[in-house]
């Protein structure tokens, strides 16, 4: 067994399973879209309003549900576990 075959992941699922290929490509496209939104939304807010405060407020609005749901979701998971 060569060094590369031990280090590189197995590509058999990619070649033989079309559902795996579609799932993988869908994940890549979704991630790219999410990353583009992370960059584009603050730029658009800054362009429309010219206000750094509005960009910060948008960031806060995006962060609050993550923190609140994370805290309550974590507590609920601890109780249920």
Short mmCIF file of C-alpha atoms in Angstrom, two decimals:
data_model
loop_
_atom_site.label_atom_id
_atom_site.label_comp_id
_atom_site.label_asym_id
_atom_site.label_seq_id
_atom_site.Cartn_x
_atom_site.Cartn_y
_atom_site.Cartn_z
CA UNK A 1 0.00 0.00 0.00
CA UNK A 2 1.51 3.32 -1.05
CA UNK A 3 1.71 6.36 1.17
CA UNK A 4 -0.85 8.30 -0.89
CA UNK A 5 -3.43 5.53 -0.78
CA UNK A 6 -3.15 5.50 3.00
CA UNK A 7 -3.36 9.28 3.38
CA UNK A 8 -6.00 10.20 0.80
CA UNK A 9 -9.66 9.39 1.51
CA UNK A 10 -11.41 6.62 -0.35
CA UNK A 11 -13.08 7.98 -3.50
CA UNK A 12 -15.19 4.90 -4.15
CA UNK A 13 -18.46 6.46 -2.89
CA UNK A 14 -17.90 9.45 -5.16
CA UNK A 15 -17.45 7.24 -8.21
CA UNK A 16 -20.07 4.59 -7.58
CA UNK A 17 -22.94 6.30 -5.75
CA UNK A 18 -24.76 9.05 -7.67
CA UNK A 19 -26.84 9.93 -4.59
CA UNK A 20 -23.63 10.55 -2.64
CA UNK A 21 -22.35 12.82 -5.43
CA UNK A 22 -25.57 14.81 -5.45
CA UNK A 23 -25.54 15.12 -1.66
CA UNK A 24 -21.91 16.26 -1.64
CA UNK A 25 -22.42 18.81 -4.43
CA UNK A 26 -25.56 20.10 -2.71
CA UNK A 27 -23.58 20.60 0.49
CA UNK A 28 -20.88 22.54 -1.35
CA UNK A 29 -23.43 24.77 -3.11
CA UNK A 30 -25.28 25.42 0.15
CA UNK A 31 -22.07 26.33 1.97
CA UNK A 32 -20.98 28.69 -0.80
CA UNK A 33 -24.37 30.40 -0.73
CA UNK A 34 -24.21 30.80 3.04
CA UNK A 35 -20.70 32.26 2.91
CA UNK A 36 -21.74 34.65 0.14
CA UNK A 37 -24.68 35.85 2.26
CA UNK A 38 -22.36 36.46 5.22
CA UNK A 39 -20.32 38.82 3.05
CA UNK A 40 -23.05 40.30 0.84
CA UNK A 41 -25.63 41.26 3.48
CA UNK A 42 -23.38 43.61 5.49
CA UNK A 43 -22.06 45.14 2.27
CA UNK A 44 -25.60 45.72 1.01
CA UNK A 45 -26.70 47.29 4.30
CA UNK A 46 -23.63 49.57 4.27
CA UNK A 47 -24.28 50.53 0.65
CA UNK A 48 -27.97 51.30 1.24
CA UNK A 49 -27.67 53.15 4.54
CA UNK A 50 -24.06 54.27 4.73
CA UNK A 51 -24.24 53.55 8.44
CA UNK A 52 -21.85 51.26 10.28
CA UNK A 53 -24.42 51.23 13.09
CA UNK A 54 -26.96 49.58 10.76
CA UNK A 55 -24.41 46.90 9.86
CA UNK A 56 -23.76 46.25 13.55
CA UNK A 57 -27.49 46.16 14.29
CA UNK A 58 -27.96 43.58 11.54
CA UNK A 59 -25.19 41.48 13.08
CA UNK A 60 -26.89 41.72 16.46
CA UNK A 61 -30.24 40.72 14.98
CA UNK A 62 -28.58 37.66 13.43
CA UNK A 63 -26.78 36.76 16.67
CA UNK A 64 -29.66 37.04 19.17
CA UNK A 65 -31.63 33.98 17.96
CA UNK A 66 -28.48 31.87 17.94
CA UNK A 67 -27.65 32.77 21.53
CA UNK A 68 -31.20 32.48 22.85
CA UNK A 69 -31.99 29.21 21.07
CA UNK A 70 -28.57 27.86 21.95
CA UNK A 71 -29.04 28.53 25.65
CA UNK A 72 -32.57 27.15 25.86
CA UNK A 73 -31.83 24.31 23.46
CA UNK A 74 -28.77 23.32 25.47
CA UNK A 75 -30.72 23.38 28.72
CA UNK A 76 -33.50 21.33 27.15
CA UNK A 77 -30.99 18.81 25.82
CA UNK A 78 -29.42 18.51 29.28
CA UNK A 79 -32.81 17.89 30.88
CA UNK A 80 -33.84 15.34 28.24
CA UNK A 81 -30.53 13.48 28.38
#
